[in-house]
Coordinates of N, CA, C and O in Angstrom, one line a residue:
X1 N -19.6 -7.6 -18.0 CA -19.1 -7.9 -19.4 C -18.4 -6.6 -19.9 O -18.8 -5.5 -19.6
X2 N -17.3 -6.9 -20.6 CA -16.5 -5.8 -21.1 C -17.2 -5.1 -22.2 O -17.9 -5.7 -23.0
X3 N -17.0 -3.8 -22.4 CA -17.6 -3.0 -23.4 C -16.6 -2.2 -24.1 O -15.7 -1.6 -23.5
X4 N -16.6 -2.2 -25.5 CA -15.6 -1.5 -26.3 C -16.3 -0.3 -26.9 O -17.3 -0.5 -27.6
X5 N -15.7 0.9 -26.8 CA -16.2 2.0 -27.5 C -15.1 2.5 -28.4 O -14.0 2.7 -28.0
X6 N -15.5 2.7 -29.7 CA -14.5 3.1 -30.7 C -14.8 4.6 -31.0 O -16.0 4.9 -31.4
X7 N -13.8 5.4 -30.9 CA -14.0 6.9 -31.2 C -12.9 7.3 -32.1 O -11.7 7.1 -31.8
X8 N -13.2 7.8 -33.3 CA -12.2 8.3 -34.2 C -11.8 9.7 -33.8 O -12.5 10.5 -33.3
X9 N -10.5 10.0 -34.1 CA -10.0 11.3 -33.8 C -8.5 11.4 -33.9 O -7.9 10.6 -34.5
X10 N -8.0 12.5 -33.3 CA -6.5 12.7 -33.3 C -6.0 12.7 -31.9 O -6.7 13.0 -31.0
X11 N -4.7 12.3 -31.8 CA -4.1 12.3 -30.5 C -2.9 13.2 -30.5 O -2.1 13.2 -31.5
X12 N -2.7 14.1 -29.5 CA -1.6 14.9 -29.5 C -0.7 14.5 -28.3 O -1.2 14.3 -27.2
X13 N 0.6 14.3 -28.6 CA 1.5 13.8 -27.5 C 2.5 15.0 -27.3 O 3.2 15.4 -28.2
X14 N 2.6 15.4 -26.1 CA 3.6 16.5 -25.7 C 4.8 15.8 -25.0 O 4.6 15.0 -24.0
X15 N 6.0 16.1 -25.4 CA 7.2 15.6 -24.8 C 7.9 16.6 -24.0 O 7.8 17.8 -24.3
X16 N 8.6 16.2 -22.9 CA 9.3 17.2 -22.1 C 10.7 17.3 -22.8 O 11.0 16.8 -23.8
X17 N 11.6 18.1 -22.1 CA 12.9 18.4 -22.7 C 13.8 17.1 -22.9 O 14.7 17.1 -23.7
X18 N 13.5 16.1 -22.1 CA 14.3 14.9 -22.2 C 13.7 13.9 -23.2 O 14.2 12.8 -23.4
X19 N 12.6 14.3 -23.9 CA 12.0 13.4 -24.9 C 11.0 12.4 -24.3 O 10.6 11.5 -25.0
X20 N 10.7 12.6 -23.0 CA 9.7 11.7 -22.4 C 8.3 12.3 -22.5 O 8.1 13.5 -22.5
X21 N 7.3 11.4 -22.5 CA 5.9 11.8 -22.7 C 5.5 12.6 -21.5 O 5.6 12.2 -20.3
X22 N 5.0 13.9 -21.7 CA 4.6 14.7 -20.6 C 3.1 14.8 -20.5 O 2.5 14.8 -19.5
X23 N 2.4 14.8 -21.7 CA 1.0 14.8 -21.7 C 0.5 14.2 -23.0 O 1.1 14.2 -24.0
X24 N -0.7 13.5 -22.9 CA -1.4 12.9 -24.0 C -2.8 13.5 -24.0 O -3.5 13.4 -23.0
X25 N -3.2 14.0 -25.2 CA -4.5 14.5 -25.3 C -5.2 13.9 -26.5 O -4.6 13.9 -27.6
X26 N -6.4 13.4 -26.4 CA -7.2 12.9 -27.4 C -8.3 13.8 -27.8 O -9.0 14.3 -27.0
X27 N -8.4 14.1 -29.2 CA -9.4 15.0 -29.7 C -10.3 14.3 -30.7 O -9.9 13.9 -31.8
X28 N -11.5 13.9 -30.3 CA -12.4 13.1 -31.1 C -12.9 14.0 -32.3 O -13.0 15.2 -32.3
X29 N -13.1 13.3 -33.5 CA -13.6 13.9 -34.7 C -15.1 14.3 -34.5 O -15.5 15.4 -34.9
X30 N -15.8 13.5 -33.7 CA -17.2 13.8 -33.5 C -17.4 14.5 -32.2 O -17.0 14.0 -31.1
X31 N -17.9 15.7 -32.2 CA -18.1 16.5 -30.9 C -19.1 15.8 -30.0 O -19.1 16.1 -28.8
X32 N -19.9 14.9 -30.5 CA -20.9 14.3 -29.7 C -20.4 12.9 -29.3 O -21.2 12.0 -28.9
X33 N -19.1 12.7 -29.3 CA -18.6 11.4 -28.9 C -19.0 11.1 -27.4 O -19.1 12.1 -26.6
X34 N -19.1 9.9 -27.0 CA -19.5 9.6 -25.6 C -18.5 10.1 -24.7 O -17.3 10.0 -24.9
X35 N -18.9 10.7 -23.6 CA -18.0 11.2 -22.6 C -18.0 10.2 -21.5 O -19.0 9.7 -21.0
X36 N -16.8 9.8 -21.1 CA -16.6 8.8 -20.0 C -16.7 9.5 -18.7 O -16.2 10.5 -18.4
X37 N -17.4 8.8 -17.8 CA -17.5 9.3 -16.4 C -16.2 9.2 -15.7 O -15.5 8.1 -15.9
X38 N -15.7 10.2 -15.0 CA -14.4 10.1 -14.4 C -14.2 8.9 -13.5 O -13.1 8.4 -13.4
X39 N -15.3 8.4 -12.8 CA -15.1 7.3 -12.0 C -14.9 6.0 -12.7 O -14.4 5.0 -12.2
X40 N -15.2 6.0 -14.0 CA -14.9 4.8 -14.8 C -13.5 4.7 -15.4 O -13.1 3.7 -15.9
X41 N -12.8 5.8 -15.3 CA -11.4 5.8 -15.8 C -10.5 5.4 -14.6 O -10.5 6.0 -13.5
X42 N -9.7 4.3 -14.9 CA -8.7 3.9 -13.8 C -7.3 4.2 -14.3 O -7.0 4.4 -15.4
X43 N -6.4 4.2 -13.3 CA -5.0 4.4 -13.7 C -4.5 3.1 -14.4 O -5.0 2.0 -14.1
X44 N -3.5 3.3 -15.2 CA -3.0 2.2 -15.9 C -1.8 2.6 -16.7 O -1.1 3.5 -16.4
X45 N -1.5 1.8 -17.8 CA -0.3 2.0 -18.6 C -0.8 2.3 -20.0 O -1.5 1.5 -20.6
X46 N -0.3 3.4 -20.6 CA -0.5 3.8 -22.0 C 0.8 3.7 -22.7 O 1.8 4.2 -22.3
X47 N 0.8 2.9 -23.8 CA 2.0 2.8 -24.6 C 1.7 2.9 -26.1 O 0.6 2.6 -26.5
X48 N 2.7 3.4 -26.8 CA 2.5 3.6 -28.2 C 3.1 2.3 -28.9 O 4.2 1.9 -28.6
X49 N 2.3 1.7 -29.8 CA 2.7 0.5 -30.5 C 3.5 1.0 -31.7 O 3.4 2.1 -32.2
X50 N 4.3 0.1 -32.3 CA 5.1 0.4 -33.5 C 4.4 1.0 -34.6 O 4.9 1.8 -35.4
X51 N 3.1 0.5 -34.8 CA 2.3 1.1 -35.9 C 1.7 2.4 -35.7 O 1.0 3.0 -36.5
X52 N 2.0 3.0 -34.5 CA 1.6 4.4 -34.2 C 0.3 4.4 -33.3 O 0.0 5.4 -32.8
X53 N -0.3 3.2 -33.2 CA -1.5 3.2 -32.4 C -1.2 3.2 -30.9 O 0.0 2.9 -30.5
X54 N -2.1 3.6 -30.0 CA -1.9 3.7 -28.6 C -2.7 2.5 -28.0 O -3.8 2.2 -28.4
X55 N -2.1 1.9 -27.0 CA -2.7 0.8 -26.2 C -2.8 1.2 -24.8 O -1.7 1.6 -24.2
X56 N -3.9 1.1 -24.1 CA -4.1 1.4 -22.7 C -4.5 0.1 -22.0 O -5.4 -0.5 -22.4
X57 N -3.8 -0.1 -20.9 CA -4.1 -1.3 -20.0 C -4.3 -0.8 -18.6 O -3.4 -0.2 -18.1
X58 N -5.5 -1.0 -18.1 CA -5.8 -0.6 -16.7 C -5.0 -1.4 -15.7 O -4.8 -2.6 -15.9
X59 N -4.6 -0.8 -14.6 CA -4.0 -1.5 -13.5 C -5.0 -2.4 -12.8 O -6.2 -2.1 -12.8
X60 N -4.5 -3.5 -12.2 CA -5.4 -4.3 -11.5 C -5.8 -3.6 -10.2 O -5.0 -2.8 -9.7
X61 N -7.0 -3.8 -9.7 CA -7.5 -3.1 -8.5 C -6.6 -3.5 -7.4 O -6.2 -4.6 -7.2
X62 N -6.3 -2.5 -6.5 CA -5.4 -2.7 -5.4 C -6.2 -3.5 -4.3 O -7.4 -3.2 -4.0
X63 N -5.6 -4.5 -3.8 CA -6.2 -5.2 -2.7 C -6.0 -4.4 -1.4 O -4.9 -4.0 -1.1
X64 N -7.1 -4.3 -0.7 CA -7.0 -3.5 0.6 C -6.2 -4.2 1.6 O -6.1 -5.4 1.6
X65 N -5.6 -3.5 2.5 CA -4.8 -4.0 3.6 C -5.6 -5.1 4.4 O -6.8 -4.9 4.6
X66 N -4.9 -6.1 4.8 CA -5.5 -7.1 5.6 C -5.5 -6.9 7.1 O -6.0 -7.7 7.9
X67 N -4.9 -5.7 7.5 CA -4.8 -5.5 8.9 C -5.0 -4.0 9.2 O -4.8 -3.1 8.3
X68 N -5.3 -3.7 10.5 CA -5.5 -2.3 10.9 C -4.5 -2.1 12.1 O -4.4 -2.9 13.0
X69 N -3.7 -1.1 12.0 CA -2.7 -0.8 13.0 C -3.3 -0.5 14.4 O -4.2 0.3 14.5
X70 N -2.8 -1.2 15.4 CA -3.3 -0.9 16.7 C -2.2 -0.1 17.5 O -2.6 1.0 18.0
X71 N -1.0 -0.5 17.4 CA 0.1 0.2 18.1 C 1.4 0.1 17.2 O 1.6 -1.0 16.6
X72 N 2.1 1.1 17.1 CA 3.4 1.1 16.4 C 4.5 1.0 17.4 O 4.4 1.5 18.5
X73 N 5.6 0.3 17.0 CA 6.8 0.2 17.8 C 8.0 0.6 17.0 O 7.9 0.8 15.8
X74 N 9.1 0.8 17.7 CA 10.3 1.2 17.0 C 10.7 0.2 15.9 O 11.2 0.6 14.8
X75 N 10.5 -1.1 16.1 CA 10.9 -2.1 15.2 C 9.7 -2.9 14.7 O 9.9 -4.0 14.1
X76 N 8.5 -2.4 14.8 CA 7.4 -3.2 14.3 C 6.1 -2.6 14.6 O 5.9 -1.4 14.8
X77 N 5.1 -3.5 14.7 CA 3.7 -3.1 14.9 C 2.8 -4.2 15.4 O 3.1 -5.4 15.2
X78 N 1.7 -3.8 16.1 CA 0.7 -4.7 16.5 C -0.5 -4.4 15.7 O -0.9 -3.2 15.7
X79 N -1.1 -5.3 15.1 CA -2.2 -5.1 14.2 C -3.4 -6.0 14.5 O -3.2 -7.1 15.0
X80 N -4.6 -5.6 14.1 CA -5.8 -6.4 14.2 C -6.0 -6.8 12.7 O -6.1 -6.0 11.8
X81 N -6.2 -8.1 12.4 CA -6.3 -8.6 11.1 C -7.8 -8.7 10.7 O -8.7 -8.7 11.5
X82 N -8.0 -8.9 9.4 CA -9.3 -9.0 8.8 C -10.1 -10.2 9.3 O -11.3 -10.2 9.4
X83 N -9.3 -11.2 9.7 CA -10.0 -12.5 10.2 C -10.1 -12.5 11.7 O -10.1 -13.5 12.3
X84 N -10.1 -11.3 12.3 CA -10.3 -11.1 13.8 C -9.2 -11.8 14.6 O -9.5 -12.4 15.6
X85 N -8.0 -11.6 14.2 CA -6.9 -12.1 15.0 C -6.0 -10.9 15.3 O -6.2 -9.8 14.8
X86 N -5.0 -11.1 16.1 CA -4.0 -10.1 16.4 C -2.6 -10.5 16.0 O -2.3 -11.7 16.1
X87 N -1.9 -9.6 15.4 CA -0.6 -10.0 14.8 C 0.5 -9.0 15.3 O 0.3 -7.8 15.1
X88 N 1.5 -9.5 15.9 CA 2.7 -8.7 16.3 C 3.8 -9.0 15.3 O 4.2 -10.1 15.2
X89 N 4.3 -7.9 14.7 CA 5.4 -8.1 13.8 C 6.6 -7.2 14.2 O 6.4 -6.0 14.5
X90 N 7.7 -7.8 14.4 CA 8.9 -7.1 14.8 C 10.0 -7.4 13.8 O 10.2 -8.6 13.4
X91 N 10.8 -6.4 13.5 CA 11.9 -6.6 12.5 C 13.1 -5.7 12.9 O 12.9 -4.5 13.1
X92 N 14.3 -6.4 12.9 CA 15.5 -5.6 13.3 C 16.6 -6.0 12.3 O 16.8 -7.2 12.1
X93 N 17.2 -5.0 11.7 CA 18.3 -5.3 10.8 C 19.6 -5.6 11.6 O 19.9 -4.9 12.6
X94 N 20.4 -6.5 11.1 CA 21.7 -6.8 11.7 C 22.6 -5.6 11.7 O 23.4 -5.5 12.6
X95 N 22.4 -4.8 10.7 CA 23.3 -3.6 10.6 C 23.0 -2.6 11.7 O 23.8 -1.6 11.9
X96 N 21.9 -2.7 12.4 CA 21.6 -1.8 13.5 C 22.5 -2.1 14.7 O 22.7 -1.2 15.6
X97 N 23.2 -3.2 14.8 CA 24.1 -3.6 15.8 C 23.6 -3.3 17.2 O 24.2 -2.7 18.1
X98 N 22.4 -3.9 17.5 CA 21.8 -3.8 18.8 C 21.5 -5.2 19.3 O 21.5 -6.2 18.5
X99 N 21.2 -5.3 20.5 CA 20.8 -6.6 21.1 C 19.3 -6.8 20.7 O 18.4 -6.3 21.4
X100 N 19.1 -7.5 19.6 CA 17.7 -7.6 19.0 C 16.8 -8.4 19.9 O 15.6 -8.1 20.0
X101 N 17.3 -9.4 20.6 CA 16.4 -10.2 21.5 C 15.8 -9.3 22.6 O 14.6 -9.3 22.9
X102 N 16.7 -8.5 23.2 CA 16.3 -7.5 24.3 C 15.3 -6.5 23.7 O 14.3 -6.2 24.3
X103 N 15.6 -6.0 22.5 CA 14.8 -5.0 21.9 C 13.4 -5.5 21.6 O 12.4 -4.9 21.9
X104 N 13.3 -6.8 21.2 CA 12.0 -7.4 20.9 C 11.2 -7.6 22.2 O 10.0 -7.3 22.2
X105 N 11.8 -8.0 23.2 CA 11.1 -8.2 24.5 C 10.7 -6.9 25.1 O 9.5 -6.7 25.5
X106 N 11.6 -5.9 25.0 CA 11.2 -4.6 25.6 C 10.1 -3.9 24.8 O 9.1 -3.4 25.4
X107 N 10.1 -4.0 23.5 CA 9.1 -3.4 22.7 C 7.7 -4.1 22.9 O 6.7 -3.5 22.9
X108 N 7.8 -5.4 23.0 CA 6.6 -6.2 23.2 C 5.9 -5.8 24.5 O 4.7 -5.5 24.6
X109 N 6.8 -5.7 25.6 CA 6.3 -5.3 26.9 C 5.7 -3.9 26.9 O 4.6 -3.6 27.4
X110 N 6.4 -3.0 26.2 CA 5.9 -1.6 26.1 C 4.5 -1.5 25.4 O 3.6 -0.8 25.9
X111 N 4.4 -2.3 24.3 CA 3.1 -2.3 23.6 C 2.0 -2.8 24.4 O 0.9 -2.2 24.5
X112 N 2.3 -3.9 25.1 CA 1.2 -4.6 25.9 C 0.9 -3.8 27.1 O -0.3 -3.7 27.5
X113 N 1.9 -3.1 27.7 CA 1.6 -2.2 28.9 C 0.7 -1.1 28.5 O -0.2 -0.7 29.2
X114 N 1.0 -0.5 27.3 CA 0.1 0.6 26.8 C -1.3 0.1 26.6 O -2.3 0.9 26.9
X115 N -1.5 -1.1 26.2 CA -2.9 -1.6 25.9 C -3.6 -2.1 27.2 O -4.8 -1.8 27.3
X116 N -2.8 -2.8 28.0 CA -3.5 -3.4 29.2 C -3.4 -2.5 30.5 O -4.2 -2.7 31.4
X117 N -2.4 -1.6 30.5 CA -2.2 -0.9 31.8 C -1.1 -1.5 32.6 O -0.9 -2.7 32.5
X118 N -0.4 -0.7 33.3 CA 0.7 -1.2 34.1 C 0.4 -2.2 35.1 O 1.2 -3.2 35.3
X119 N -0.7 -2.1 35.8 CA -1.1 -3.1 36.9 C -1.3 -4.5 36.3 O -0.7 -5.5 36.8
X120 N -2.0 -4.6 35.3 CA -2.3 -5.9 34.7 C -1.0 -6.5 34.1 O -0.8 -7.7 34.2
X121 N -0.2 -5.6 33.4 CA 1.0 -6.1 32.9 C 2.0 -6.6 33.9 O 2.6 -7.6 33.8
X122 N 2.0 -5.9 35.0 CA 2.9 -6.3 36.2 C 2.5 -7.7 36.7 O 3.3 -8.5 36.9
X123 N 1.2 -7.9 36.8 CA 0.7 -9.2 37.3 C 1.1 -10.3 36.3 O 1.5 -11.4 36.7
X124 N 0.9 -10.1 35.0 CA 1.2 -11.1 34.0 C 2.7 -11.4 34.0 O 3.2 -12.6 33.9
X125 N 3.6 -10.4 34.1 CA 5.0 -10.6 34.1 C 5.4 -11.3 35.4 O 6.3 -12.2 35.3
X126 N 4.8 -11.1 36.5 CA 5.1 -11.9 37.7 C 4.8 -13.3 37.5 O 5.6 -14.2 37.9
X127 N 3.7 -13.6 36.9 CA 3.3 -15.0 36.6 C 4.3 -15.7 35.7 O 4.7 -16.8 35.9
X128 N 4.8 -15.0 34.7 CA 5.8 -15.5 33.8 C 7.1 -15.8 34.5 O 7.8 -16.8 34.2
X129 N 7.5 -14.8 35.3 CA 8.8 -15.0 36.0 C 8.7 -16.2 37.0 O 9.7 -17.0 37.0
X130 N 7.6 -16.4 37.6 CA 7.5 -17.6 38.5 C 7.6 -18.9 37.7 O 8.2 -19.8 38.2
X131 N 7.0 -18.9 36.5 CA 7.1 -20.1 35.7 C 8.5 -20.4 35.2 O 8.9 -21.5 35.0
X132 N 9.3 -19.4 35.1 CA 10.7 -19.5 34.6 C 11.5 -20.1 35.8 O 12.4 -20.8 35.7

């Protein structure tokens, strides 16, 4: 449940040379005002409203990554996902002016060779060539 704490006091706003807010400091009137635990303060957006009041809105909590990097490639990555799957992502820009099909095959073979070892990869590639 949300909890609202109201504290009376003054606020000092320091501006930089360009007129942008550099620092904001709140000074409560009551020296015994509740002290917020640092862990309860989140990053967010503080804005001054037209009537002079300040409004603070906390950022939404960041969603953790859904995957863990296994191997990095020049044009992508191989990751293990949160749902226990493996994901190979490759991306090549047209402006790179390379043979992207060849680059994707080469990088995939390089990644898999690193993971499986050259002997096992050689065996798998032979099987694939025979099927072609």
